[in-house]
CSV table of C-alpha atoms in Angstrom, one decimal:
chain,number,residue,atom,x,y,z
A,1,UNK,CA,3.9,59.9,1.4
A,2,UNK,CA,6.6,62.0,-0.1
A,3,UNK,CA,7.6,60.3,-3.4
A,4,UNK,CA,10.6,62.5,-3.7
A,5,UNK,CA,12.3,61.0,-0.6
A,6,UNK,CA,15.5,59.2,-1.5
A,7,UNK,CA,15.4,55.5,-1.6
A,8,UNK,CA,17.0,53.9,1.5
A,9,UNK,CA,20.4,52.3,1.1
A,10,UNK,CA,21.0,48.7,2.2
A,11,UNK,CA,22.7,49.9,5.3
A,12,UNK,CA,19.8,52.2,6.2
A,13,UNK,CA,17.4,49.3,6.0
A,14,UNK,CA,19.6,47.4,8.5
A,15,UNK,CA,19.8,50.4,10.7
A,16,UNK,CA,16.0,50.9,10.7
A,17,UNK,CA,15.6,47.3,11.7
A,18,UNK,CA,18.2,47.4,14.4
A,19,UNK,CA,16.7,50.5,16.0
A,20,UNK,CA,13.2,49.0,15.9
A,21,UNK,CA,14.4,45.8,17.6
A,22,UNK,CA,16.4,47.7,20.2
A,23,UNK,CA,13.4,49.9,20.9
A,24,UNK,CA,11.3,46.8,21.5
A,25,UNK,CA,14.0,45.3,23.7
A,26,UNK,CA,13.9,48.4,25.8
A,27,UNK,CA,10.1,47.9,26.1
A,28,UNK,CA,10.7,44.4,27.4
A,29,UNK,CA,13.3,45.6,29.9
A,30,UNK,CA,10.7,48.1,31.1
A,31,UNK,CA,8.1,45.4,31.4
A,32,UNK,CA,10.3,43.4,33.7
A,33,UNK,CA,10.3,46.3,36.1
A,34,UNK,CA,6.5,46.3,36.1
A,35,UNK,CA,6.3,42.7,37.5
A,36,UNK,CA,5.2,42.8,41.1
A,37,UNK,CA,2.4,41.5,43.4
A,38,UNK,CA,-0.2,42.4,40.7
A,39,UNK,CA,1.3,39.7,38.4
A,40,UNK,CA,1.0,37.2,41.2
A,41,UNK,CA,-2.6,38.2,41.8
A,42,UNK,CA,-3.4,37.8,38.1
A,43,UNK,CA,-1.8,34.3,38.0
A,44,UNK,CA,-3.8,33.3,41.1
A,45,UNK,CA,-7.1,34.6,39.6
A,46,UNK,CA,-6.5,32.5,36.5
A,47,UNK,CA,-5.2,29.5,38.4
A,48,UNK,CA,-8.3,29.4,40.6
A,49,UNK,CA,-10.7,30.1,37.7
A,50,UNK,CA,-13.5,27.5,37.5
A,51,UNK,CA,-14.6,28.6,34.0
A,52,UNK,CA,-12.6,30.0,31.1
A,53,UNK,CA,-10.2,32.9,30.6
A,54,UNK,CA,-12.0,35.2,28.2
A,55,UNK,CA,-9.5,37.5,26.4
A,56,UNK,CA,-10.7,40.7,24.7
A,57,UNK,CA,-9.1,43.6,22.9
A,58,UNK,CA,-9.7,45.9,20.0
A,59,UNK,CA,-7.5,46.4,16.9
A,60,UNK,CA,-3.9,45.3,17.3
A,61,UNK,CA,-4.6,44.5,21.0
A,62,UNK,CA,-7.2,42.1,19.8
A,63,UNK,CA,-4.7,40.3,17.5
A,64,UNK,CA,-2.3,39.9,20.4
A,65,UNK,CA,-5.2,38.8,22.6
A,66,UNK,CA,-6.1,36.0,20.2
A,67,UNK,CA,-2.6,34.7,20.5
A,68,UNK,CA,-2.6,34.9,24.3
A,69,UNK,CA,-5.9,33.1,24.5
A,70,UNK,CA,-4.5,30.3,22.2
A,71,UNK,CA,-1.4,30.0,24.3
A,72,UNK,CA,-3.4,29.7,27.5
A,73,UNK,CA,-5.7,27.1,26.0
A,74,UNK,CA,-2.8,24.9,24.9
A,75,UNK,CA,-1.1,25.1,28.2
A,76,UNK,CA,-3.8,24.0,30.6
A,77,UNK,CA,-5.8,27.3,31.1
A,78,UNK,CA,-9.1,27.0,29.0
A,79,UNK,CA,-9.4,30.2,27.2
A,80,UNK,CA,-10.9,31.9,24.1
A,81,UNK,CA,-10.9,35.3,22.5
A,82,UNK,CA,-14.1,37.5,22.5
A,83,UNK,CA,-14.2,40.5,20.1
A,84,UNK,CA,-15.3,43.5,22.2
A,85,UNK,CA,-17.3,45.0,19.3
A,86,UNK,CA,-19.3,41.8,18.7
A,87,UNK,CA,-19.6,41.3,22.5
A,88,UNK,CA,-21.6,44.6,22.6
A,89,UNK,CA,-24.1,43.1,20.2
A,90,UNK,CA,-24.7,39.7,21.8
A,91,UNK,CA,-21.4,37.8,22.1
A,92,UNK,CA,-21.1,39.0,25.7
A,93,UNK,CA,-23.3,36.0,26.3
A,94,UNK,CA,-20.1,34.0,26.0
A,95,UNK,CA,-19.0,35.3,29.4
A,96,UNK,CA,-20.6,33.5,32.3
A,97,UNK,CA,-20.1,33.2,36.1
A,98,UNK,CA,-16.9,31.5,36.9
A,99,UNK,CA,-14.9,33.0,34.0
A,100,UNK,CA,-12.1,35.6,34.2
A,101,UNK,CA,-12.0,38.4,31.8
A,102,UNK,CA,-8.5,39.6,30.5
A,103,UNK,CA,-9.0,42.9,28.7
A,104,UNK,CA,-6.2,44.5,26.7
A,105,UNK,CA,-6.1,48.2,25.8
A,106,UNK,CA,-2.8,50.1,25.6
A,107,UNK,CA,-4.5,53.4,26.5
A,108,UNK,CA,-6.9,51.9,28.9
A,109,UNK,CA,-9.7,53.8,27.2
A,110,UNK,CA,-11.0,51.4,24.5
A,111,UNK,CA,-14.6,52.5,23.9
A,112,UNK,CA,-15.7,49.0,22.9
A,113,UNK,CA,-14.4,47.5,26.2
A,114,UNK,CA,-15.7,50.3,28.4
A,115,UNK,CA,-19.2,49.5,27.1
A,116,UNK,CA,-18.9,46.0,28.5
A,117,UNK,CA,-17.7,46.9,32.0
A,118,UNK,CA,-21.1,47.5,33.6
A,119,UNK,CA,-22.3,44.0,32.6
A,120,UNK,CA,-18.9,42.5,33.6
A,121,UNK,CA,-19.3,44.0,37.1
A,122,UNK,CA,-23.0,42.9,37.3
A,123,UNK,CA,-21.9,39.3,36.6
A,124,UNK,CA,-19.1,39.6,39.2
A,125,UNK,CA,-16.6,38.5,36.6
A,126,UNK,CA,-13.0,39.1,37.9
A,127,UNK,CA,-11.3,41.6,35.5
A,128,UNK,CA,-7.6,41.7,34.7
A,129,UNK,CA,-6.5,44.6,32.5
A,130,UNK,CA,-3.3,45.1,30.5
A,131,UNK,CA,-2.5,48.7,29.6
A,132,UNK,CA,0.4,51.1,29.4
A,133,UNK,CA,-0.3,52.6,32.9
A,134,UNK,CA,-3.1,52.8,35.5
A,135,UNK,CA,-4.6,56.1,34.3
A,136,UNK,CA,-7.4,54.8,32.0
A,137,UNK,CA,-10.9,53.8,32.9
A,138,UNK,CA,-10.1,50.1,32.2
A,139,UNK,CA,-7.3,49.7,34.7
A,140,UNK,CA,-9.2,51.7,37.3
A,141,UNK,CA,-12.1,49.3,36.9
A,142,UNK,CA,-10.0,46.2,37.0
A,143,UNK,CA,-9.5,43.8,39.9
A,144,UNK,CA,-5.9,43.5,38.8
A,145,UNK,CA,-4.4,46.2,36.6
A,146,UNK,CA,-1.2,44.9,34.9
A,147,UNK,CA,0.9,47.6,33.3
A,148,UNK,CA,3.5,47.6,30.5
A,149,UNK,CA,5.2,50.9,31.3
A,150,UNK,CA,5.4,54.0,29.1
A,151,UNK,CA,7.7,52.5,26.4
A,152,UNK,CA,8.5,54.2,23.2
A,153,UNK,CA,6.9,52.7,20.1
A,154,UNK,CA,9.3,51.3,17.5
A,155,UNK,CA,7.3,53.0,14.8
A,156,UNK,CA,9.2,56.2,13.9
A,157,UNK,CA,5.9,58.1,14.0
A,158,UNK,CA,5.1,56.8,17.5
A,159,UNK,CA,1.7,55.7,16.2
A,160,UNK,CA,1.6,52.1,15.0
A,161,UNK,CA,1.5,49.7,18.0
A,162,UNK,CA,4.9,48.0,17.9
A,163,UNK,CA,6.8,48.0,21.2
A,164,UNK,CA,3.5,48.0,23.2
A,165,UNK,CA,2.1,44.9,21.4
A,166,UNK,CA,5.4,43.1,21.7
A,167,UNK,CA,5.4,43.8,25.5
A,168,UNK,CA,1.7,42.7,25.7
A,169,UNK,CA,2.5,39.5,24.0
A,170,UNK,CA,5.5,38.8,26.2
A,171,UNK,CA,3.4,39.5,29.3
A,172,UNK,CA,0.7,37.0,28.1
A,173,UNK,CA,3.4,34.4,27.6
A,174,UNK,CA,4.9,35.2,31.0
A,175,UNK,CA,1.5,34.5,32.6
A,176,UNK,CA,1.1,31.3,30.6
A,177,UNK,CA,4.6,30.0,31.5
A,178,UNK,CA,4.1,30.8,35.2
A,179,UNK,CA,0.8,28.8,35.2
A,180,UNK,CA,2.5,25.9,33.4
A,181,UNK,CA,4.7,25.7,36.5
A,182,UNK,CA,1.9,26.2,38.9
A,183,UNK,CA,-0.3,23.5,37.4
A,184,UNK,CA,2.6,21.1,37.1
A,185,UNK,CA,1.6,20.9,33.4
A,186,UNK,CA,3.4,18.0,31.6
A,187,UNK,CA,4.2,17.2,28.1
A,188,UNK,CA,1.6,14.5,28.2
A,189,UNK,CA,-1.0,17.2,29.2
A,190,UNK,CA,0.3,19.3,26.3
A,191,UNK,CA,-0.2,16.5,23.9
A,192,UNK,CA,-3.9,16.2,24.6
A,193,UNK,CA,-4.5,19.6,23.0
A,194,UNK,CA,-2.0,19.0,20.1
A,195,UNK,CA,-3.1,15.6,18.5
A,196,UNK,CA,-2.5,16.6,14.9
A,197,UNK,CA,0.7,16.8,12.8
A,198,UNK,CA,4.2,16.0,13.7
A,199,UNK,CA,3.8,17.3,17.3
A,200,UNK,CA,0.9,15.1,17.9
A,201,UNK,CA,2.7,12.0,16.6
A,202,UNK,CA,5.7,12.8,18.7
A,203,UNK,CA,3.8,13.3,21.9
A,204,UNK,CA,0.8,11.0,21.6
A,205,UNK,CA,1.7,8.0,19.5
A,206,UNK,CA,2.7,4.9,21.5
A,207,UNK,CA,4.6,1.8,20.6
A,208,UNK,CA,1.3,-0.1,21.0
A,209,UNK,CA,-0.2,1.9,18.1
A,210,UNK,CA,2.4,0.6,15.6
A,211,UNK,CA,3.8,-2.7,16.8
A,212,UNK,CA,3.3,-6.1,15.2
A,213,UNK,CA,1.4,-8.0,17.9
A,214,UNK,CA,2.2,-11.4,19.2
A,215,UNK,CA,-0.9,-13.0,17.6
A,216,UNK,CA,-0.4,-16.3,15.8
A,217,UNK,CA,-2.6,-15.1,12.9
A,218,UNK,CA,-0.1,-12.4,12.2
A,219,UNK,CA,2.8,-14.9,11.9
A,220,UNK,CA,5.3,-13.2,14.1
A,221,UNK,CA,8.8,-14.7,13.6
A,222,UNK,CA,9.0,-16.7,16.9
A,223,UNK,CA,11.3,-19.6,17.4
A,224,UNK,CA,12.6,-21.6,20.4
A,225,UNK,CA,16.1,-21.9,21.7
A,226,UNK,CA,16.5,-25.3,20.2
A,227,UNK,CA,15.3,-24.3,16.7
A,228,UNK,CA,18.0,-24.9,14.1
A,229,UNK,CA,19.4,-22.1,12.0
A,230,UNK,CA,17.9,-23.8,8.9
A,231,UNK,CA,14.4,-23.7,10.4
A,232,UNK,CA,14.8,-20.2,11.7
A,233,UNK,CA,15.6,-19.0,8.2
A,234,UNK,CA,12.2,-20.1,7.0
A,235,UNK,CA,10.5,-18.3,10.0
A,236,UNK,CA,12.5,-15.1,9.3
A,237,UNK,CA,11.5,-15.2,5.7
A,238,UNK,CA,7.9,-15.6,6.4
A,239,UNK,CA,7.9,-13.0,9.2
A,240,UNK,CA,9.4,-10.3,6.9
A,241,UNK,CA,10.8,-8.4,9.8
A,242,UNK,CA,14.4,-9.2,9.3
A,243,UNK,CA,14.6,-11.1,12.6
A,244,UNK,CA,13.4,-14.0,14.7
A,245,UNK,CA,12.5,-13.7,18.4
A,246,UNK,CA,13.7,-16.6,20.6
A,247,UNK,CA,11.3,-17.4,23.4
A,248,UNK,CA,10.9,-20.1,26.0
A,249,UNK,CA,7.8,-22.2,26.7
A,250,UNK,CA,6.2,-19.3,28.5
A,251,UNK,CA,6.7,-16.9,25.6
A,252,UNK,CA,9.3,-15.1,27.6
A,253,UNK,CA,12.0,-13.5,25.5
A,254,UNK,CA,15.4,-15.1,25.8
A,255,UNK,CA,17.1,-13.8,22.6
A,256,UNK,CA,16.9,-12.4,19.1
A,257,UNK,CA,18.4,-13.5,15.8
A,258,UNK,CA,18.6,-10.7,13.2
A,259,UNK,CA,19.8,-10.3,9.6
A,260,UNK,CA,23.1,-9.0,11.1
A,261,UNK,CA,23.4,-12.2,13.2
A,262,UNK,CA,22.8,-14.2,10.1
A,263,UNK,CA,25.6,-12.4,8.2
A,264,UNK,CA,28.0,-13.0,11.0
A,265,UNK,CA,27.0,-16.7,11.2
A,266,UNK,CA,27.6,-17.1,7.5
A,267,UNK,CA,31.0,-15.4,7.7
A,268,UNK,CA,32.0,-18.0,10.4
A,269,UNK,CA,30.6,-20.9,8.3
A,270,UNK,CA,28.2,-21.9,11.0
A,271,UNK,CA,26.4,-25.2,10.3
A,272,UNK,CA,22.7,-24.9,9.4
A,273,UNK,CA,21.8,-27.4,12.1
A,274,UNK,CA,23.2,-25.1,14.8
A,275,UNK,CA,20.6,-24.2,17.5
A,276,UNK,CA,19.4,-20.7,18.1
A,277,UNK,CA,20.7,-20.9,21.6
A,278,UNK,CA,24.3,-21.0,20.3
A,279,UNK,CA,24.1,-18.1,17.9
A,280,UNK,CA,21.3,-15.8,19.0
A,281,UNK,CA,21.9,-12.4,20.7
A,282,UNK,CA,20.9,-12.9,24.3
A,283,UNK,CA,19.1,-10.2,26.4
A,284,UNK,CA,17.9,-8.1,23.4
A,285,UNK,CA,16.6,-4.6,24.0
A,286,UNK,CA,13.0,-4.8,25.3
A,287,UNK,CA,10.5,-2.1,26.0
A,288,UNK,CA,6.9,-1.6,27.2
A,289,UNK,CA,4.1,-1.0,24.7
A,290,UNK,CA,3.3,2.2,26.6
A,291,UNK,CA,6.6,3.8,25.5
A,292,UNK,CA,6.2,6.8,23.2
A,293,UNK,CA,6.9,5.9,19.6
A,294,UNK,CA,9.3,8.9,19.4
A,295,UNK,CA,11.3,7.5,22.4
A,296,UNK,CA,11.4,4.1,20.7
A,297,UNK,CA,12.9,5.7,17.6
A,298,UNK,CA,15.5,7.6,19.7
A,299,UNK,CA,16.4,4.4,21.5
A,300,UNK,CA,16.9,2.5,18.2
A,301,UNK,CA,19.1,5.3,16.8
A,302,UNK,CA,21.1,5.4,20.1
A,303,UNK,CA,21.7,1.6,20.1
A,304,UNK,CA,22.1,1.4,16.3
A,305,UNK,CA,19.4,-1.3,16.1
A,306,UNK,CA,16.4,-1.8,13.7
A,307,UNK,CA,14.0,-3.7,15.9
A,308,UNK,CA,12.6,-3.5,19.4
A,309,UNK,CA,10.8,-6.3,21.3
A,310,UNK,CA,7.7,-5.4,23.2
A,311,UNK,CA,7.2,-7.3,26.4
A,312,UNK,CA,5.0,-7.3,29.4
A,313,UNK,CA,6.1,-7.1,33.0
A,314,UNK,CA,7.0,-10.8,33.0
A,315,UNK,CA,9.2,-10.5,29.8
A,316,UNK,CA,6.6,-12.3,27.7
A,317,UNK,CA,6.6,-11.2,24.1
A,318,UNK,CA,3.7,-8.9,23.2
A,319,UNK,CA,4.9,-7.6,19.9
A,320,UNK,CA,7.7,-6.2,17.6
A,321,UNK,CA,8.3,-2.8,16.2
A,322,UNK,CA,10.8,-1.9,13.6
A,323,UNK,CA,12.5,1.4,12.6
A,324,UNK,CA,10.6,1.2,9.3
A,325,UNK,CA,7.3,1.1,11.1
A,326,UNK,CA,8.2,4.3,12.9
A,327,UNK,CA,9.5,6.1,9.9
A,328,UNK,CA,6.5,5.1,7.8
A,329,UNK,CA,4.2,6.5,10.5
A,330,UNK,CA,6.0,9.8,10.3
A,331,UNK,CA,7.5,9.5,13.8
A,332,UNK,CA,10.6,11.7,14.3
């Protein structure tokens, strides 16, 4: 490092970054030109794989490989990363019949991966390689040799893997996305591998997980159509949900009476003996307990309401969920 080199100006920093990004963009453009029947073959190998996709790579290729394996695993293609150095000292036992090996080496000459190839062939494990071109031992040994093209590295020295690792990552994502389509992979499938955090709550949590159930011991605020306003106020107060559900003799929902309805009734000086049938909101919004909690929140925001009634297929009340329940559970 030359300590006497002038310190870059602010504009030079921007220029360096711009040139690096443009160089990597060029690598991605070159990658698109490499997509052909080999890409299709690689996707079909993974799609028909009865075991796991085992991804391996050394150095920077290994770091990219870990991310590719993680993306595969979360989108319906069981996968994990195997370090090629450790594989040569016992971890190759992770690889079993029925698996597919995806090996990454920009030069195609990784010594650590080359050491594994005889065993891979003996086990009849299909091998997909990712490398710059087809000239190395790895692509020549592969069943499907995917190539990136001879792109220029963004590193000004042409040494640090930059454009090549970006292209490798993009190629891995492209395979994963193609397989999402091929598997008809849904957001519900995706949720099964993402149960934690905000994403898990958004995709997995159902209304049934949060609703106040229609159980007499829970004192849901339920009234009949002939219940007076005076009586309904006691029910609403005890229920603490800011509403009363109006049901018929079969527990089918016929209406709702909310705090908002109460304010409007008071403004009109409605008599306290008035029956719910005369002042309730008929045909309130009703949903199934199988609805996603996040969808319930979206519906409440769209309709500007604070409660949803949960009913079965015969419109019988099963429970109540409020916007406060959803927000308190971290649903967004």
